[in-house]
């Protein structure tokens, strides 16, 4: 495939400048030939297109949560444990099976009222993920082997509308963060010094959160060594490490700042 040439604008401008006597000090100078723009090359163009996706990752899968109504369309007024418990009976619009939780986790969710210390439902977060001006409910559920299920719920239209789960995924996450209106899941990689990052974004056509970006990135190395105090210094050395703790979420949170739910407490605490 032949490269498509882009006119060398800088060279043309430089030539005009020389012809007009502007080649003296301070005048325009040529930056050289502009790089060529190359069309993308298609490999194995004779291969027939795939007729169906080879795997179902659960993307775009939604579920109406039975028995849950949202007063005034405000998800802040919902009990997160009740939502998690009702979600155990939810029927998805497509049976990928990826919304299922381990049996041990299901038993813990059902026992959240009687055994709150073992409740795996983490404290909720509230963000406007869809851009409609209303917050969505984001829940995390701890699972065995340090796995975390992340689920997002949207209030249906109407003052006494229902609740729909618009996202459900799980992974051995390092952290869950908010960037703009995207939920970013960071997970460890088998390659040392790298990690996976998946961005989940609202898709208005699908009416669900989709994994719009999935990448493996290199993690910058952190310098952990500290300078030891000299014998001449007096007093104690000032700490050099920065606090990594984050404030606990509140139901009034608007979700405008990035959040990393690291709290080990459950949503059943204090109930």
PDB file of N, CA, C and O in Angstrom, residues 190-223:
ATOM      1  N   UNK A 190      -0.297 -10.601  35.550  1.00  0.00           N
ATOM      2  CA  UNK A 190       0.698 -11.632  35.814  1.00  0.00           C
ATOM      3  C   UNK A 190       2.095 -11.143  35.441  1.00  0.00           C
ATOM      4  O   UNK A 190       3.093 -11.739  35.858  1.00  0.00           O
ATOM      5  N   UNK A 191       2.169 -10.056  34.677  1.00  0.00           N
ATOM      6  CA  UNK A 191       3.459  -9.468  34.320  1.00  0.00           C
ATOM      7  C   UNK A 191       3.861  -8.493  35.415  1.00  0.00           C
ATOM      8  O   UNK A 191       3.133  -7.551  35.717  1.00  0.00           O
ATOM      9  N   UNK A 192       5.007  -8.723  36.007  1.00  0.00           N
ATOM     10  CA  UNK A 192       5.473  -7.859  37.088  1.00  0.00           C
ATOM     11  C   UNK A 192       5.648  -6.423  36.596  1.00  0.00           C
ATOM     12  O   UNK A 192       6.245  -6.188  35.533  1.00  0.00           O
ATOM     13  N   UNK A 193       5.136  -5.471  37.360  1.00  0.00           N
ATOM     14  CA  UNK A 193       5.274  -4.069  37.002  1.00  0.00           C
ATOM     15  C   UNK A 193       4.188  -3.550  36.095  1.00  0.00           C
ATOM     16  O   UNK A 193       4.253  -2.400  35.635  1.00  0.00           O
ATOM     17  N   UNK A 194       3.150  -4.363  35.829  1.00  0.00           N
ATOM     18  CA  UNK A 194       2.042  -3.954  34.968  1.00  0.00           C
ATOM     19  C   UNK A 194       0.717  -4.248  35.666  1.00  0.00           C
ATOM     20  O   UNK A 194       0.646  -5.050  36.594  1.00  0.00           O
ATOM     21  N   UNK A 195      -0.346  -3.591  35.204  1.00  0.00           N
ATOM     22  CA  UNK A 195      -1.674  -3.838  35.724  1.00  0.00           C
ATOM     23  C   UNK A 195      -2.706  -3.620  34.621  1.00  0.00           C
ATOM     24  O   UNK A 195      -2.441  -2.932  33.628  1.00  0.00           O
ATOM     25  N   UNK A 196      -3.863  -4.224  34.815  1.00  0.00           N
ATOM     26  CA  UNK A 196      -4.977  -4.037  33.894  1.00  0.00           C
ATOM     27  C   UNK A 196      -5.840  -2.866  34.381  1.00  0.00           C
ATOM     28  O   UNK A 196      -6.057  -2.703  35.584  1.00  0.00           O
ATOM     29  N   UNK A 197      -6.346  -2.098  33.429  1.00  0.00           N
ATOM     30  CA  UNK A 197      -7.278  -1.027  33.748  1.00  0.00           C
ATOM     31  C   UNK A 197      -8.452  -1.097  32.785  1.00  0.00           C
ATOM     32  O   UNK A 197      -8.270  -1.050  31.571  1.00  0.00           O
ATOM     33  N   UNK A 198      -9.637  -1.235  33.349  1.00  0.00           N
ATOM     34  CA  UNK A 198     -10.851  -1.320  32.552  1.00  0.00           C
ATOM     35  C   UNK A 198     -11.750  -0.142  32.891  1.00  0.00           C
ATOM     36  O   UNK A 198     -12.060   0.080  34.060  1.00  0.00           O
ATOM     37  N   UNK A 199     -12.158   0.593  31.865  1.00  0.00           N
ATOM     38  CA  UNK A 199     -13.054   1.739  32.040  1.00  0.00           C
ATOM     39  C   UNK A 199     -14.464   1.326  31.647  1.00  0.00           C
ATOM     40  O   UNK A 199     -14.693   0.839  30.528  1.00  0.00           O
ATOM     41  N   UNK A 200     -15.396   1.515  32.569  1.00  0.00           N
ATOM     42  CA  UNK A 200     -16.811   1.249  32.316  1.00  0.00           C
ATOM     43  C   UNK A 200     -17.524   2.579  32.128  1.00  0.00           C
ATOM     44  O   UNK A 200     -17.446   3.456  32.980  1.00  0.00           O
ATOM     45  N   UNK A 201     -18.228   2.714  30.999  1.00  0.00           N
ATOM     46  CA  UNK A 201     -18.877   3.975  30.647  1.00  0.00           C
ATOM     47  C   UNK A 201     -20.344   3.727  30.306  1.00  0.00           C
ATOM     48  O   UNK A 201     -20.705   2.674  29.761  1.00  0.00           O
ATOM     49  N   UNK A 202     -21.161   4.739  30.587  1.00  0.00           N
ATOM     50  CA  UNK A 202     -22.584   4.651  30.264  1.00  0.00           C
ATOM     51  C   UNK A 202     -22.785   4.755  28.760  1.00  0.00           C
ATOM     52  O   UNK A 202     -22.219   5.612  28.091  1.00  0.00           O
ATOM     53  N   UNK A 203     -23.599   3.849  28.230  1.00  0.00           N
ATOM     54  CA  UNK A 203     -23.952   3.865  26.819  1.00  0.00           C
ATOM     55  C   UNK A 203     -25.458   4.108  26.709  1.00  0.00           C
ATOM     56  O   UNK A 203     -26.263   3.265  27.135  1.00  0.00           O
ATOM     57  N   UNK A 204     -25.817   5.264  26.157  1.00  0.00           N
ATOM     58  CA  UNK A 204     -27.230   5.649  26.128  1.00  0.00           C
ATOM     59  C   UNK A 204     -28.053   4.727  25.237  1.00  0.00           C
ATOM     60  O   UNK A 204     -29.217   4.461  25.521  1.00  0.00           O
ATOM     61  N   UNK A 205     -27.460   4.250  24.166  1.00  0.00           N
ATOM     62  CA  UNK A 205     -28.197   3.364  23.261  1.00  0.00           C
ATOM     63  C   UNK A 205     -28.489   2.029  23.919  1.00  0.00           C
ATOM     64  O   UNK A 205     -29.588   1.486  23.813  1.00  0.00           O
ATOM     65  N   UNK A 206     -27.505   1.483  24.631  1.00  0.00           N
ATOM     66  CA  UNK A 206     -27.673   0.194  25.287  1.00  0.00           C
ATOM     67  C   UNK A 206     -28.373   0.326  26.630  1.00  0.00           C
ATOM     68  O   UNK A 206     -28.846  -0.671  27.179  1.00  0.00           O
ATOM     69  N   UNK A 207     -28.409   1.557  27.171  1.00  0.00           N
ATOM     70  CA  UNK A 207     -28.981   1.797  28.499  1.00  0.00           C
ATOM     71  C   UNK A 207     -28.290   0.936  29.555  1.00  0.00           C
ATOM     72  O   UNK A 207     -28.934   0.336  30.431  1.00  0.00           O
ATOM     73  N   UNK A 208     -26.967   0.903  29.452  1.00  0.00           N
ATOM     74  CA  UNK A 208     -26.171   0.105  30.383  1.00  0.00           C
ATOM     75  C   UNK A 208     -24.749   0.629  30.376  1.00  0.00           C
ATOM     76  O   UNK A 208     -24.348   1.405  29.498  1.00  0.00           O
ATOM     77  N   UNK A 209     -23.972   0.187  31.365  1.00  0.00           N
ATOM     78  CA  UNK A 209     -22.554   0.499  31.407  1.00  0.00           C
ATOM     79  C   UNK A 209     -21.805  -0.534  30.571  1.00  0.00           C
ATOM     80  O   UNK A 209     -22.039  -1.743  30.697  1.00  0.00           O
ATOM     81  N   UNK A 210     -20.898  -0.044  29.706  1.00  0.00           N
ATOM     82  CA  UNK A 210     -20.113  -0.928  28.864  1.00  0.00           C
ATOM     83  C   UNK A 210     -18.630  -0.771  29.193  1.00  0.00           C
ATOM     84  O   UNK A 210     -18.184   0.312  29.574  1.00  0.00           O
ATOM     85  N   UNK A 211     -17.902  -1.857  29.023  1.00  0.00           N
ATOM     86  CA  UNK A 211     -16.439  -1.796  29.188  1.00  0.00           C
ATOM     87  C   UNK A 211     -15.855  -1.182  27.921  1.00  0.00           C
ATOM     88  O   UNK A 211     -15.538  -1.877  26.957  1.00  0.00           O
ATOM     89  N   UNK A 212     -15.724   0.142  27.916  1.00  0.00           N
ATOM     90  CA  UNK A 212     -15.338   0.863  26.702  1.00  0.00           C
ATOM     91  C   UNK A 212     -13.832   0.886  26.472  1.00  0.00           C
ATOM     92  O   UNK A 212     -13.378   1.181  25.369  1.00  0.00           O
ATOM     93  N   UNK A 213     -13.056   0.599  27.498  1.00  0.00           N
ATOM     94  CA  UNK A 213     -11.602   0.602  27.331  1.00  0.00           C
ATOM     95  C   UNK A 213     -10.980  -0.417  28.286  1.00  0.00           C
ATOM     96  O   UNK A 213     -11.250  -0.406  29.478  1.00  0.00           O
ATOM     97  N   UNK A 214     -10.169  -1.304  27.735  1.00  0.00           N
ATOM     98  CA  UNK A 214      -9.502  -2.338  28.527  1.00  0.00           C
ATOM     99  C   UNK A 214      -8.047  -2.365  28.091  1.00  0.00           C
ATOM    100  O   UNK A 214      -7.745  -2.632  26.920  1.00  0.00           O
ATOM    101  N   UNK A 215      -7.138  -2.069  29.015  1.00  0.00           N
ATOM    102  CA  UNK A 215      -5.739  -1.947  28.637  1.00  0.00           C
ATOM    103  C   UNK A 215      -4.830  -2.485  29.733  1.00  0.00           C
ATOM    104  O   UNK A 215      -5.232  -2.616  30.891  1.00  0.00           O
ATOM    105  N   UNK A 216      -3.623  -2.824  29.328  1.00  0.00           N
ATOM    106  CA  UNK A 216      -2.587  -3.207  30.277  1.00  0.00           C
ATOM    107  C   UNK A 216      -1.526  -2.111  30.247  1.00  0.00           C
ATOM    108  O   UNK A 216      -1.060  -1.724  29.182  1.00  0.00           O
ATOM    109  N   UNK A 217      -1.216  -1.584  31.418  1.00  0.00           N
ATOM    110  CA  UNK A 217      -0.329  -0.428  31.494  1.00  0.00           C
ATOM    111  C   UNK A 217       0.803  -0.706  32.467  1.00  0.00           C
ATOM    112  O   UNK A 217       0.679  -1.501  33.405  1.00  0.00           O
ATOM    113  N   UNK A 218       1.905  -0.028  32.227  1.00  0.00           N
ATOM    114  CA  UNK A 218       3.057  -0.157  33.110  1.00  0.00           C
ATOM    115  C   UNK A 218       2.852   0.714  34.339  1.00  0.00           C
ATOM    116  O   UNK A 218       2.405   1.861  34.235  1.00  0.00           O
ATOM    117  N   UNK A 219       3.160   0.178  35.483  1.00  0.00           N
ATOM    118  CA  UNK A 219       2.989   0.894  36.742  1.00  0.00           C
ATOM    119  C   UNK A 219       4.309   1.572  37.106  1.00  0.00           C
ATOM    120  O   UNK A 219       5.352   0.900  37.178  1.00  0.00           O
ATOM    121  N   UNK A 220       4.300   2.888  37.316  1.00  0.00           N
ATOM    122  CA  UNK A 220       5.551   3.568  37.699  1.00  0.00           C
ATOM    123  C   UNK A 220       6.094   3.016  39.009  1.00  0.00           C
ATOM    124  O   UNK A 220       5.338   2.742  39.943  1.00  0.00           O
ATOM    125  N   UNK A 221       7.386   2.837  39.058  1.00  0.00           N
ATOM    126  CA  UNK A 221       8.011   2.345  40.281  1.00  0.00           C
ATOM    127  C   UNK A 221       7.992   3.434  41.336  1.00  0.00           C
ATOM    128  O   UNK A 221       8.220   4.609  41.054  1.00  0.00           O
ATOM    129  N   UNK A 222       7.713   3.044  42.562  1.00  0.00           N
ATOM    130  CA  UNK A 222       7.677   3.984  43.673  1.00  0.00           C
ATOM    131  C   UNK A 222       8.981   3.902  44.461  1.00  0.00           C
ATOM    132  O   UNK A 222       9.462   2.817  44.777  1.00  0.00           O
ATOM    133  N   UNK A 223       9.508   5.054  44.770  1.00  0.00           N
ATOM    134  CA  UNK A 223      10.743   5.100  45.553  1.00  0.00           C
ATOM    135  C   UNK A 223      10.393   4.975  47.027  1.00  0.00           C
ATOM    136  O   UNK A 223       9.722   5.831  47.591  1.00  0.00           O
TER     137      UNK A 223
END
